[in-house]
Amino acid sequence: MREETEKTIEAAKGLLQDLVVVVSLVRTLTDSFGSASDLYRKLKRKAGAKDSDDEDDRSHIQIPSRRRRRDSMFGSGKSKGDYSDSEEELIFTSSSQIRAEYERGYRKLGEPFARGDVTTHTQLQSQIIKLQQTVLNIQQDLLLSTYLAPSSSHSHLVRLIQATRTTRAASIASLNMQYQRMLPPLPSPLPPRGPDPPLKVPGAFPQPDHPRPPSRPPLRHKKRMSSSSSSSSNESEEKVVKILPVPGPKPKPIPPPQAPPPSSRYSTRLFCIYAKDLQLSPRLHLANAYKPGGNGKCPFCRTHITIQPGKAWEIVVDGCSRKVGQGFVEIASRTFRIRNRFIVKCHRDTGGFACVLCARFKESDTVCRGIESLMDHLWREHTSEELERDVDIVEISKDAC
């Protein structure tokens, strides 16, 4: 048995060196499965003989049974129904399953599948070497051992079954992967076909790259008119009459935009907002516009006030009265200086001035056009007691009463 196995291995090596194609590798693989089947029968016979010799202590070597299932990896080529994964079916049907997988690819792809590729060659060679090495090692153990214990037979059977199962599954998977690699790719969808190029006729005018859209014919109104002739009477003929639009009235010219009237938002207010702030805040200084080099315009209403920085108005009003000899009465005079701050806090946003003292002490307000009229109003209408009550009016001299 050993000599037959060695001859098979040598023949397989020579065949692999001469012509390495898938069909030859499959043939070598089926021969290796045949050697494994012969070795399996031999091991089963030896195990049965040992059991019959030992009648006193008879024990059966039982291989653990496995649950029957369908070999779902490749089911083609099975003519005797579904095989289970038991040890007998595994050993005796491996060759037929390998051949069935090869025939499936060969019928579909032909000679390219029979030649195969380098990946399949390497994988099948590796599986052949592993299976034959396992068979050879078991053969050597059988030849060198004079007594084969039941446990030894059991271990040899397990090794042989595992090697056969691994080789069968890996070989079928290798052939299937080669089949998937060699399938022609699916045709890609064709791109949408564009418009056909225009035919070029010799001697014709070249067509533009961007043709113009067809222009619409002008709309024409047909008017039926009747005419008489010498050859035929009461016949009507159609004449094309172009109707022109009736000219309408000329549009009126758009008047130029007029400037809006001056705003009167402050017309009902007596004092400017800035003047009111000066009245309510005695410590608020005048703006820079009223200092030397300023333009003299109010920072709020932009009204110009003609004042001179560093200058002031002076008015002399009557003070207390005293009696002198022979029934005469002498009235003492008081001199007041009117600061520029008083003039600014009296101005209005619409122009002119309003008296601050009248707004405080009188029942009616007084409006003046200019600074001179405001000073005259203070001199005539207000007493010295009213003047001295304003912070921007300073008394500079007073006669003794």
Coordinates of C-alpha atoms in Angstrom, one line a residue:
M1 CA 0.0 0.0 0.0
R2 CA 2.9 2.3 0.8
E3 CA 4.5 1.7 -2.5
E4 CA 1.3 2.5 -4.4
T5 CA 1.0 5.8 -2.4
E6 CA 4.5 6.8 -3.1
K7 CA 4.1 6.1 -6.8
T8 CA 1.0 8.3 -6.9
I9 CA 2.8 11.1 -5.2
E10 CA 5.8 10.9 -7.6
A11 CA 3.4 10.8 -10.5
A12 CA 1.6 13.8 -9.2
K13 CA 4.8 15.8 -8.7
G14 CA 6.0 15.0 -12.3
L15 CA 2.7 16.0 -13.7
L16 CA 2.6 19.3 -11.8
Q17 CA 6.1 20.1 -13.1
D18 CA 5.3 19.3 -16.7
L19 CA 1.9 20.8 -17.1
V20 CA 0.3 22.9 -14.3
V21 CA -3.3 23.4 -15.4
V22 CA -6.6 23.1 -13.4
V23 CA -7.8 20.0 -15.2
S24 CA -4.6 18.1 -14.3
L25 CA -4.8 19.3 -10.7
V26 CA -8.4 18.2 -10.4
R27 CA -7.4 14.8 -11.8
T28 CA -4.6 14.5 -9.3
L29 CA -6.9 15.6 -6.5
T30 CA -9.5 13.0 -7.3
D31 CA -6.7 10.3 -7.3
S32 CA -5.6 11.5 -3.8
F33 CA -9.2 11.2 -2.6
G34 CA -9.2 7.6 -4.0
S35 CA -6.0 6.8 -1.9
A36 CA -7.7 8.3 1.1
S37 CA -10.8 6.1 0.5
D38 CA -8.6 2.9 0.3
L39 CA -6.8 3.9 3.5
Y40 CA -10.1 4.5 5.3
R41 CA -11.3 1.0 4.4
K42 CA -8.1 -0.5 5.6
L43 CA -8.3 1.3 8.9
K44 CA -11.9 0.2 9.4
R45 CA -11.0 -3.5 8.7
K46 CA -8.1 -3.4 11.2
A47 CA -10.4 -1.8 13.8
G48 CA -13.0 -4.5 13.2
A49 CA -10.4 -7.3 13.5
K50 CA -9.1 -6.1 16.8
D51 CA -12.6 -5.9 18.2
S52 CA -13.4 -9.5 17.2
D53 CA -10.1 -10.9 18.8
D54 CA -10.8 -9.3 22.2
E55 CA -14.0 -11.1 23.2
D56 CA -13.7 -10.7 26.9
D57 CA -13.2 -7.0 26.9
R58 CA -15.1 -6.1 23.8
S59 CA -15.4 -2.4 23.1
H60 CA -16.5 -0.8 20.0
I61 CA -14.6 2.2 18.5
Q62 CA -17.3 4.6 17.8
I63 CA -16.6 7.8 15.8
P64 CA -18.8 10.6 17.2
S65 CA -21.8 10.8 15.0
R66 CA -22.6 14.2 13.6
R67 CA -25.9 15.7 12.8
R68 CA -26.9 15.1 9.3
R69 CA -27.1 18.3 7.2
R70 CA -27.0 19.2 3.6
D71 CA -23.7 20.2 2.2
S72 CA -24.6 23.7 1.3
M73 CA -21.3 24.8 -0.2
F74 CA -21.9 23.3 -3.7
G75 CA -24.8 21.1 -4.5
S76 CA -24.3 20.6 -8.2
G77 CA -23.4 17.2 -9.7
K78 CA -25.0 15.0 -6.9
S79 CA -26.9 12.3 -8.7
K80 CA -27.7 10.2 -5.6
G81 CA -29.6 12.9 -3.6
D82 CA -28.3 15.0 -0.8
Y83 CA -25.2 13.6 1.0
S84 CA -24.7 13.9 4.7
D85 CA -21.5 14.9 6.4
S86 CA -20.9 11.5 7.9
E87 CA -17.5 9.9 7.6
E88 CA -18.4 7.4 5.0
E89 CA -20.1 9.9 2.7
L90 CA -17.3 12.4 3.3
I91 CA -14.6 9.9 2.2
F92 CA -16.4 8.3 -0.8
T93 CA -18.1 11.4 -2.3
S94 CA -15.3 14.0 -2.2
S95 CA -14.0 13.0 -5.6
S96 CA -17.4 13.3 -7.3
Q97 CA -18.1 16.7 -5.7
I98 CA -14.8 18.1 -6.9
R99 CA -15.4 16.8 -10.4
A100 CA -19.0 18.3 -10.4
E101 CA -17.7 21.7 -9.4
Y102 CA -15.1 21.6 -12.2
E103 CA -17.6 20.5 -14.8
R104 CA -19.9 23.4 -13.8
G105 CA -17.2 26.0 -14.6
Y106 CA -16.0 24.2 -17.7
R107 CA -19.5 24.1 -19.3
K108 CA -19.8 27.8 -18.7
L109 CA -16.4 29.2 -19.5
G110 CA -14.7 26.4 -21.5
E111 CA -10.9 26.2 -22.0
P112 CA -10.0 29.3 -20.0
F113 CA -11.5 27.7 -16.9
A114 CA -9.6 24.4 -17.6
R115 CA -6.3 26.3 -17.8
G116 CA -7.1 28.4 -14.7
D117 CA -4.9 31.1 -13.2
V118 CA -1.9 31.2 -10.9
T119 CA -4.1 31.7 -7.7
T120 CA -6.1 28.5 -8.3
H121 CA -2.9 26.6 -9.3
T122 CA -1.3 27.5 -6.0
Q123 CA -4.3 26.8 -3.8
L124 CA -5.0 23.3 -5.4
Q125 CA -1.4 22.3 -5.2
S126 CA -1.3 23.2 -1.5
Q127 CA -4.4 21.1 -0.8
I128 CA -3.0 18.1 -2.8
I129 CA 0.3 18.2 -0.8
K130 CA -1.5 18.4 2.6
L131 CA -3.8 15.5 1.8
Q132 CA -1.1 13.3 0.4
Q133 CA 1.2 14.1 3.3
T134 CA -1.5 13.0 5.8
V135 CA -2.1 9.8 3.9
L136 CA 1.6 9.0 3.7
N137 CA 2.1 9.6 7.5
I138 CA -0.7 7.3 8.4
Q139 CA 0.7 4.6 6.0
Q140 CA 4.1 4.9 7.7
D141 CA 2.6 4.5 11.2
L142 CA 0.7 1.3 10.0
L143 CA 3.9 -0.2 8.6
L144 CA 6.1 0.5 11.5
S145 CA 3.8 -0.5 14.3
T146 CA 3.5 -4.3 15.0
Y147 CA 0.4 -3.9 17.2
L148 CA -2.3 -1.4 16.5
A149 CA -4.4 -0.5 19.5
P150 CA -8.0 0.6 19.2
S151 CA -7.1 4.1 20.3
S152 CA -4.5 4.3 17.5
S153 CA -7.0 3.3 14.8
H154 CA -9.4 5.8 16.2
S155 CA -6.8 8.6 16.0
H156 CA -5.8 7.7 12.5
L157 CA -9.4 7.8 11.3
V158 CA -9.9 11.2 12.9
R159 CA -6.8 12.6 11.2
L160 CA -7.9 11.2 7.8
I161 CA -11.4 12.5 8.1
Q162 CA -10.3 16.0 9.1
A163 CA -7.7 16.2 6.3
T164 CA -10.3 15.0 3.7
R165 CA -12.9 17.4 4.9
T166 CA -10.5 20.4 4.8
T167 CA -9.2 19.5 1.4
R168 CA -12.6 19.0 -0.1
A169 CA -14.0 22.3 1.2
A170 CA -10.9 24.4 0.3
S171 CA -10.7 22.9 -3.2
I172 CA -14.4 23.5 -4.0
A173 CA -14.1 27.1 -2.7
S174 CA -11.0 27.6 -4.9
L175 CA -12.7 26.4 -8.0
N176 CA -15.8 28.5 -7.2
M177 CA -13.7 31.7 -6.7
Q178 CA -12.0 31.1 -10.1
Y179 CA -15.4 30.8 -11.7
Q180 CA -16.4 34.1 -10.2
R181 CA -13.2 35.8 -11.3
M182 CA -13.6 34.6 -14.9
L183 CA -17.2 35.6 -15.4
P184 CA -17.5 38.3 -18.0
P185 CA -18.4 41.7 -16.5
L186 CA -21.9 42.9 -16.9
P187 CA -22.5 45.3 -19.8
S188 CA -22.5 49.0 -18.7
P189 CA -25.5 51.0 -19.6
L190 CA -25.0 53.0 -22.9
P191 CA -24.7 56.7 -22.5
P192 CA -27.6 58.8 -24.0
R193 CA -27.1 59.3 -27.6
G194 CA -26.7 62.9 -28.7
P195 CA -28.1 64.5 -31.8
D196 CA -26.6 63.4 -35.1
P197 CA -24.2 65.9 -36.7
P198 CA -25.5 67.7 -39.7
L199 CA -24.6 66.2 -43.1
K200 CA -21.9 68.1 -45.0
V201 CA -22.8 68.4 -48.6
P202 CA -20.0 69.5 -51.0
G203 CA -20.5 73.0 -52.2
A204 CA -23.1 73.9 -49.5
F205 CA -22.8 76.9 -47.2
P206 CA -21.3 76.0 -43.8
Q207 CA -23.8 75.9 -41.0
P208 CA -23.2 78.0 -37.9
D209 CA -22.1 76.4 -34.7
H210 CA -25.2 77.7 -32.8
P211 CA -28.1 77.7 -35.2
R212 CA -30.6 80.4 -34.6
P213 CA -34.1 79.5 -33.5
P214 CA -36.7 79.6 -36.3
S215 CA -38.2 83.1 -36.4
R216 CA -42.0 83.4 -36.3
P217 CA -43.7 84.8 -39.4
P218 CA -45.2 88.3 -38.9
L219 CA -48.8 88.3 -38.1
R220 CA -50.9 89.7 -40.9
H221 CA -54.6 90.5 -40.9
K222 CA -56.5 89.6 -43.9
K223 CA -59.3 91.8 -45.0
R224 CA -61.8 90.7 -47.5
M225 CA -62.5 93.3 -50.2
S226 CA -64.8 93.1 -53.2
S227 CA -63.9 94.2 -56.7
S228 CA -65.5 93.9 -60.1
S229 CA -63.8 93.2 -63.3
S230 CA -64.8 92.7 -66.9
S231 CA -64.3 88.9 -66.9
S232 CA -66.1 88.1 -63.7
S233 CA -68.4 90.2 -61.5
N234 CA -69.3 90.0 -57.8
E235 CA -66.0 88.1 -57.1
S236 CA -64.1 88.8 -54.0
E237 CA -60.4 88.6 -53.7
E238 CA -58.2 88.8 -50.5
K239 CA -55.7 91.5 -50.1
V240 CA -53.2 91.8 -47.3
V241 CA -53.7 95.0 -45.3
K242 CA -51.3 96.0 -42.6
I243 CA -53.1 97.7 -39.7
L244 CA -51.0 100.2 -37.8
P245 CA -51.8 101.0 -34.2
V246 CA -53.7 104.1 -33.6
P247 CA -51.5 106.7 -32.0
G248 CA -52.6 107.6 -28.6
P249 CA -52.3 110.9 -26.7
K250 CA -48.8 112.0 -25.9
P251 CA -47.9 111.3 -22.2
K252 CA -47.7 114.4 -20.1
P253 CA -44.2 115.3 -19.0
I254 CA -43.4 114.3 -15.5
P255 CA -43.0 117.5 -13.4
P256 CA -39.7 117.9 -11.7
P257 CA -39.7 116.9 -8.0
Q258 CA -40.4 119.8 -5.7
A259 CA -38.5 120.4 -2.6
P260 CA -40.5 119.5 0.5
P261 CA -41.7 122.4 2.6
P262 CA -39.5 123.2 5.6
S263 CA -40.2 121.0 8.6
S264 CA -42.4 122.5 11.3
R265 CA -41.8 119.7 13.8
Y266 CA -40.6 122.3 16.3
S267 CA -43.0 125.0 15.5
T268 CA -45.1 124.4 18.6
R269 CA -42.1 124.4 20.9
L270 CA -41.0 127.7 22.5
F271 CA -37.3 126.9 23.0
C272 CA -34.8 124.8 21.1
I273 CA -33.9 121.4 22.7
Y274 CA -30.3 122.6 23.3
A275 CA -31.6 125.8 24.9
K276 CA -33.9 123.8 27.1
D277 CA -30.9 121.7 28.2
L278 CA -29.0 124.8 29.2
Q279 CA -32.0 126.0 31.2
L280 CA -32.3 122.7 33.1
S281 CA -28.6 122.2 33.6
P282 CA -27.0 125.4 35.0
R283 CA -23.5 123.8 35.0
L284 CA -23.7 122.8 31.4
H285 CA -21.1 124.8 29.4
L286 CA -21.6 126.3 25.9
A287 CA -20.8 124.2 22.9
N288 CA -17.5 124.6 21.0
A289 CA -19.4 126.4 18.3
Y290 CA -19.9 129.4 20.5
K291 CA -16.2 129.6 21.5
P292 CA -13.5 131.5 19.7
G293 CA -13.1 130.0 16.2
G294 CA -16.6 128.4 16.2
N295 CA -19.3 128.9 13.6
G296 CA -21.9 130.1 16.1
K297 CA -24.5 127.5 15.0
C298 CA -26.7 125.5 17.5
P299 CA -25.5 121.8 17.6
F300 CA -29.2 120.7 17.5
C301 CA -31.3 123.1 15.3
R302 CA -28.3 124.6 13.4
T303 CA -29.6 128.1 14.0
H304 CA -26.9 130.8 13.8
I305 CA -26.7 133.1 16.8
T306 CA -24.6 136.3 16.4
I307 CA -22.6 136.6 19.6
Q308 CA -19.0 137.5 20.3
P309 CA -17.1 135.1 22.6
G310 CA -15.7 137.0 25.6
K311 CA -18.2 139.9 25.2
A312 CA -21.4 140.6 27.3
W313 CA -24.4 143.0 27.4
E314 CA -24.9 145.4 30.3
I315 CA -28.2 146.9 31.3
V316 CA -29.0 149.4 34.1
V317 CA -32.3 149.1 35.9
D318 CA -34.0 150.9 38.7
G319 CA -33.4 149.6 42.2
C320 CA -34.7 150.8 45.5
S321 CA -36.1 154.3 46.0
R322 CA -35.2 156.8 48.8
K323 CA -36.5 160.2 49.9
V324 CA -34.4 163.3 49.6
G325 CA -35.0 166.8 50.8
Q326 CA -38.0 169.1 49.7
G327 CA -40.2 166.0 48.8
F328 CA -38.0 164.5 46.1
V329 CA -37.5 160.8 45.7
E330 CA -34.2 159.4 44.5
I331 CA -34.1 155.9 42.9
A332 CA -31.0 153.9 43.1
S333 CA -29.7 152.1 40.0
R334 CA -28.4 148.6 39.5
T335 CA -26.2 147.4 36.7
F336 CA -26.4 143.8 35.4
R337 CA -24.2 142.0 32.9
I338 CA -25.9 139.5 30.5
R339 CA -23.7 136.6 29.6
N340 CA -23.7 134.9 26.2
R341 CA -25.0 131.7 27.8
F342 CA -28.3 133.6 28.6
I343 CA -28.7 134.6 25.0
V344 CA -28.1 131.1 23.7
K345 CA -30.5 129.5 26.2
C346 CA -33.2 131.9 24.9
H347 CA -33.0 131.0 21.2
R348 CA -35.7 129.1 19.3
D349 CA -35.2 126.5 16.6
T350 CA -37.4 128.4 14.2
G351 CA -35.4 131.6 14.6
G352 CA -35.6 134.5 17.1
F353 CA -35.6 134.4 20.9
A354 CA -38.0 133.8 23.8
C355 CA -37.5 135.4 27.2
V356 CA -36.6 132.9 29.8
L357 CA -37.6 135.2 32.6
C358 CA -41.1 135.6 31.2
A359 CA -41.4 131.8 30.9
R360 CA -40.5 131.6 34.6
F361 CA -42.2 134.6 36.3
K362 CA -44.9 135.9 33.9
E363 CA -48.2 134.5 32.8
S364 CA -47.5 135.1 29.1
D365 CA -44.4 134.4 27.0
T366 CA -42.5 137.0 25.1
V367 CA -40.8 136.4 21.7
C368 CA -38.2 138.7 20.3
R369 CA -36.7 138.8 16.8
G370 CA -33.1 139.7 17.7
I371 CA -30.7 140.1 20.5
E372 CA -31.2 143.9 20.7
S373 CA -34.9 143.5 21.1
L374 CA -34.3 140.8 23.8
M375 CA -32.1 143.2 25.7
D376 CA -34.6 146.0 25.4
H377 CA -37.3 143.7 26.7
L378 CA -35.2 142.8 29.8
W379 CA -34.5 146.5 30.5
R380 CA -38.2 147.5 30.2
E381 CA -40.3 144.6 31.4
H382 CA -38.3 143.0 34.2
T383 CA -37.3 144.2 37.6
S384 CA -34.0 144.0 39.3
E385 CA -35.3 141.3 41.6
E386 CA -36.2 139.1 38.6
L387 CA -32.9 139.7 36.9
E388 CA -30.8 138.7 39.9
R389 CA -32.6 135.3 40.2
D390 CA -31.0 134.1 36.9
V391 CA -27.5 132.5 37.1
D392 CA -26.4 133.9 33.8
I393 CA -27.2 137.5 34.8
V394 CA -24.6 139.0 37.1
E395 CA -24.9 142.2 39.0
I396 CA -21.7 144.3 38.7
S397 CA -22.7 147.5 40.6
K398 CA -25.4 148.8 43.0
D399 CA -26.0 152.2 44.4
A400 CA -26.6 152.5 48.1
C401 CA -30.2 153.0 49.2

